[in-house]
Amino acid sequence: METQAVLNDLNNHKISTELMTKMRNGFLESDLARNEKLNKHFSLSQECLKFIQSQEECKELIVEISEIKGELELLVSLDRESEIRYNLFNVEAPREIQNDEYNIYKNDFEKNSSVILDHFISKATQGLKEKNTRKIFLPKDLFMNDAQIILLPALVTLFDMGDEYELKYFQQLTYVINIKPNNSWDIEEWFDRNGLCPPGC
């Protein structure tokens, strides 16, 4: 993908600081925020960012919510068919995770954290939605340059977006993504992972 096309695509998914604040507040004012396990932010070290950038064949990151030893974690695969995943967030260096190990973490999530999330979304939508998000799809092009990247938990409310998009993600745990390009503290861009994962993906 050409640089300009990448920039245009990313620009389409930027959200304002006002909207980011609204989504963050939606989470912080909900019952979910009281659970320390769920109220956790994720960041990428420079080594993990460089690892992502080095994967030439990779077009997107498939991020799966898992649970490791009672802690919520985001595990990443670089291909939808791959059985190899990586622990990239909140660690100094990438750690490869094989399928049998991943299955343990996935099962732990289903028995613990997902029960809380699914109960919340069912109650919040009066039973219209029974399951919360499990996977997040992020374009590799989001991880450009020498950036600091942080994911913060948030909620989509009916005042965030519009029409089908809004209804699909209503009361669903999401992540707003903060990127400080080139490690500059003067520039701050916000993206919504649901915008980066359009309906139907």
Tab-separated table of C-alpha atoms in Angstrom:
chain	number	residue	atom	x	y	z
A	1	MET	CA	0.000	0.000	0.000
A	2	GLU	CA	1.416	3.419	-0.953
A	3	THR	CA	2.245	5.858	1.801
A	4	GLN	CA	-0.491	8.331	0.825
A	5	ALA	CA	-3.120	5.571	0.736
A	6	VAL	CA	-2.021	4.442	4.179
A	7	LEU	CA	-2.283	7.973	5.540
A	8	ASN	CA	-5.730	8.445	3.994
A	9	ASP	CA	-6.945	5.180	5.496
A	10	LEU	CA	-5.669	6.095	8.944
A	11	ASN	CA	-7.161	9.591	8.694
A	12	ASN	CA	-10.563	8.011	8.086
A	13	HIS	CA	-10.372	6.264	11.466
A	14	LYS	CA	-9.155	9.125	13.608
A	15	ILE	CA	-11.474	10.294	16.344
A	16	SER	CA	-11.514	13.586	18.199
A	17	THR	CA	-10.253	13.998	21.735
A	18	GLU	CA	-13.850	14.850	22.671
A	19	LEU	CA	-15.157	11.532	21.350
A	20	MET	CA	-12.280	9.644	22.922
A	21	THR	CA	-13.103	11.256	26.265
A	22	LYS	CA	-16.773	10.327	25.914
A	23	MET	CA	-15.926	6.699	25.186
A	24	ARG	CA	-13.412	6.534	28.022
A	25	ASN	CA	-15.912	8.070	30.422
A	26	GLY	CA	-18.504	5.533	29.282
A	27	PHE	CA	-16.149	2.805	30.470
A	28	LEU	CA	-14.999	4.549	33.646
A	29	GLU	CA	-18.607	5.193	34.704
A	30	SER	CA	-19.636	1.579	34.090
A	31	ASP	CA	-19.440	-1.441	36.383
A	32	LEU	CA	-16.562	-2.751	34.253
A	33	ALA	CA	-14.172	-0.094	35.532
A	34	ARG	CA	-14.488	-1.427	39.076
A	35	ASN	CA	-12.773	-4.623	37.956
A	36	GLU	CA	-9.036	-3.986	38.001
A	37	LYS	CA	-8.484	-6.825	35.553
A	38	LEU	CA	-10.568	-5.061	32.881
A	39	ASN	CA	-9.438	-1.537	33.694
A	40	LYS	CA	-5.986	-2.092	32.225
A	41	HIS	CA	-4.143	-0.232	29.513
A	42	PHE	CA	-1.773	-1.818	27.021
A	43	SER	CA	1.341	-0.375	25.419
A	44	LEU	CA	3.965	-1.437	22.898
A	45	SER	CA	7.675	-1.267	23.592
A	46	GLN	CA	9.972	-0.043	20.827
A	47	GLU	CA	11.293	-3.581	20.350
A	48	CYS	CA	7.772	-4.973	19.876
A	49	LEU	CA	6.874	-2.110	17.525
A	50	LYS	CA	9.945	-2.890	15.411
A	51	PHE	CA	8.990	-6.573	15.401
A	52	ILE	CA	5.573	-5.701	13.936
A	53	GLN	CA	7.130	-3.433	11.331
A	54	SER	CA	9.580	-6.179	10.316
A	55	GLN	CA	6.772	-8.586	9.326
A	56	GLU	CA	6.679	-7.782	5.615
A	57	GLU	CA	3.911	-10.229	4.691
A	58	CYS	CA	1.630	-9.112	7.513
A	59	LYS	CA	-1.229	-6.751	6.571
A	60	GLU	CA	-3.169	-6.788	9.824
A	61	LEU	CA	-2.811	-7.766	13.450
A	62	ILE	CA	-5.430	-10.099	14.881
A	63	VAL	CA	-5.567	-9.213	18.554
A	64	GLU	CA	-7.352	-11.654	20.858
A	65	ILE	CA	-8.404	-10.952	24.409
A	66	SER	CA	-7.024	-13.688	26.636
A	67	GLU	CA	-6.219	-14.260	30.275
A	68	ILE	CA	-2.849	-15.323	31.635
A	69	LYS	CA	-2.575	-16.202	35.328
A	70	GLY	CA	-5.559	-14.033	36.231
A	71	GLU	CA	-4.394	-11.049	34.140
A	72	LEU	CA	-6.178	-9.807	31.038
A	73	GLU	CA	-3.773	-9.903	28.080
A	74	LEU	CA	-3.896	-9.134	24.365
A	75	LEU	CA	-2.312	-11.845	22.213
A	76	VAL	CA	-1.453	-11.130	18.596
A	77	SER	CA	-1.379	-13.303	15.491
A	78	LEU	CA	-0.054	-12.032	12.181
A	79	ASP	CA	-2.219	-14.244	9.980
A	80	ARG	CA	-5.825	-15.391	10.388
A	81	GLU	CA	-4.787	-18.985	9.697
A	82	SER	CA	-1.722	-19.049	11.923
A	83	GLU	CA	-1.555	-21.079	15.112
A	84	ILE	CA	1.322	-18.984	16.399
A	85	ARG	CA	0.554	-15.966	18.515
A	86	TYR	CA	2.716	-13.412	20.251
A	87	ASN	CA	2.618	-11.607	23.536
A	88	LEU	CA	3.556	-8.076	22.422
A	89	PHE	CA	1.786	-5.724	24.802
A	90	ASN	CA	3.225	-4.620	28.137
A	91	VAL	CA	6.399	-6.660	27.571
A	92	GLU	CA	9.933	-5.603	26.657
A	93	ALA	CA	10.361	-8.127	23.824
A	94	PRO	CA	8.037	-10.351	21.738
A	95	ARG	CA	7.267	-13.768	23.152
A	96	GLU	CA	6.033	-16.529	20.848
A	97	ILE	CA	3.060	-18.538	22.095
A	98	GLN	CA	2.226	-21.916	20.580
A	99	ASN	CA	-1.310	-23.135	20.031
A	100	ASP	CA	-1.527	-25.459	23.064
A	101	GLU	CA	-0.405	-22.662	25.395
A	102	TYR	CA	-2.809	-20.235	23.718
A	103	ASN	CA	-5.739	-22.628	24.239
A	104	ILE	CA	-5.127	-22.533	27.995
A	105	TYR	CA	-5.200	-18.730	27.999
A	106	LYS	CA	-8.293	-18.624	25.789
A	107	ASN	CA	-10.139	-21.086	28.045
A	108	ASP	CA	-9.153	-19.106	31.146
A	109	PHE	CA	-10.597	-15.983	29.550
A	110	GLU	CA	-13.850	-17.744	28.643
A	111	LYS	CA	-14.273	-19.021	32.208
A	112	ASN	CA	-13.414	-15.739	33.922
A	113	SER	CA	-13.188	-12.300	32.293
A	114	SER	CA	-15.614	-13.050	29.468
A	115	VAL	CA	-18.305	-14.006	31.994
A	116	ILE	CA	-18.103	-10.476	33.417
A	117	LEU	CA	-18.092	-8.854	29.971
A	118	ASP	CA	-20.925	-10.968	28.573
A	119	HIS	CA	-23.096	-10.445	31.653
A	120	PHE	CA	-22.519	-6.695	31.388
A	121	ILE	CA	-23.391	-6.409	27.709
A	122	SER	CA	-26.471	-8.628	28.052
A	123	LYS	CA	-27.763	-6.496	30.908
A	124	ALA	CA	-26.880	-3.197	29.225
A	125	THR	CA	-28.655	-4.150	25.976
A	126	GLN	CA	-31.619	-5.873	27.670
A	127	GLY	CA	-30.567	-9.220	26.240
A	128	LEU	CA	-30.189	-8.056	22.631
A	129	LYS	CA	-26.477	-8.925	22.715
A	130	GLU	CA	-25.164	-11.928	24.607
A	131	LYS	CA	-21.457	-11.884	23.793
A	132	ASN	CA	-18.846	-9.190	23.913
A	133	THR	CA	-15.908	-8.749	21.559
A	134	ARG	CA	-13.196	-11.445	21.487
A	135	LYS	CA	-11.005	-10.233	18.633
A	136	ILE	CA	-9.717	-6.899	17.439
A	137	PHE	CA	-8.451	-6.430	13.878
A	138	LEU	CA	-5.855	-3.690	13.444
A	139	PRO	CA	-4.139	-2.787	10.169
A	140	LYS	CA	-0.385	-3.154	10.383
A	141	ASP	CA	-0.119	0.279	8.787
A	142	LEU	CA	-1.341	1.778	12.035
A	143	PHE	CA	2.028	0.941	13.570
A	144	MET	CA	4.088	3.362	11.565
A	145	ASN	CA	7.370	5.059	12.359
A	146	ASP	CA	8.939	5.402	15.762
A	147	ALA	CA	5.716	5.846	17.721
A	148	GLN	CA	4.486	5.309	21.238
A	149	ILE	CA	1.242	3.317	21.141
A	150	ILE	CA	-1.193	2.854	24.011
A	151	LEU	CA	-4.584	1.097	24.062
A	152	LEU	CA	-7.118	2.196	26.675
A	153	PRO	CA	-10.395	0.384	27.459
A	154	ALA	CA	-13.530	2.271	26.444
A	155	LEU	CA	-17.233	1.756	25.734
A	156	VAL	CA	-19.327	2.656	22.718
A	157	THR	CA	-22.476	4.517	23.752
A	158	LEU	CA	-25.454	5.504	21.621
A	159	PHE	CA	-24.059	9.009	21.428
A	160	ASP	CA	-20.736	8.045	19.890
A	161	MET	CA	-21.411	7.101	16.289
A	162	GLY	CA	-24.399	6.613	14.036
A	163	ASP	CA	-26.889	4.127	12.689
A	164	GLU	CA	-25.789	0.486	12.142
A	165	TYR	CA	-22.236	1.089	13.299
A	166	GLU	CA	-23.439	2.441	16.611
A	167	LEU	CA	-25.974	-0.327	17.218
A	168	LYS	CA	-23.527	-3.093	16.344
A	169	TYR	CA	-21.033	-1.953	18.982
A	170	PHE	CA	-23.398	-0.474	21.570
A	171	GLN	CA	-22.117	-1.082	25.131
A	172	GLN	CA	-19.296	-3.250	23.813
A	173	LEU	CA	-15.841	-3.099	25.324
A	174	THR	CA	-13.552	-1.412	22.837
A	175	TYR	CA	-10.133	0.176	22.892
A	176	VAL	CA	-9.208	3.695	21.952
A	177	ILE	CA	-5.711	3.809	20.562
A	178	ASN	CA	-3.378	6.672	21.348
A	179	ILE	CA	-0.430	7.213	19.014
A	180	LYS	CA	2.305	9.723	19.642
A	181	PRO	CA	4.066	9.780	16.254
A	182	ASN	CA	7.847	9.742	16.345
A	183	ASN	CA	7.703	9.685	20.129
A	184	SER	CA	6.630	13.331	20.087
A	185	TRP	CA	4.681	14.469	23.134
A	186	ASP	CA	3.490	17.483	21.144
A	187	ILE	CA	1.421	15.425	18.694
A	188	GLU	CA	-1.286	13.062	19.853
A	189	GLU	CA	-3.681	11.120	17.618
A	190	TRP	CA	-6.610	8.985	18.706
A	191	PHE	CA	-8.171	6.083	16.847
A	192	ASP	CA	-11.119	3.864	17.732
A	193	ARG	CA	-10.476	0.147	17.219
A	194	ASN	CA	-14.097	-0.303	16.070
A	195	GLY	CA	-13.434	2.222	13.334
A	196	LEU	CA	-10.411	0.165	12.408
A	197	CYS	CA	-12.581	-2.960	12.419
A	198	PRO	CA	-15.652	-2.019	10.351
A	199	PRO	CA	-18.940	-3.917	10.713
A	200	GLY	CA	-18.776	-7.343	9.135
A	201	CYS	CA	-15.057	-7.975	9.621
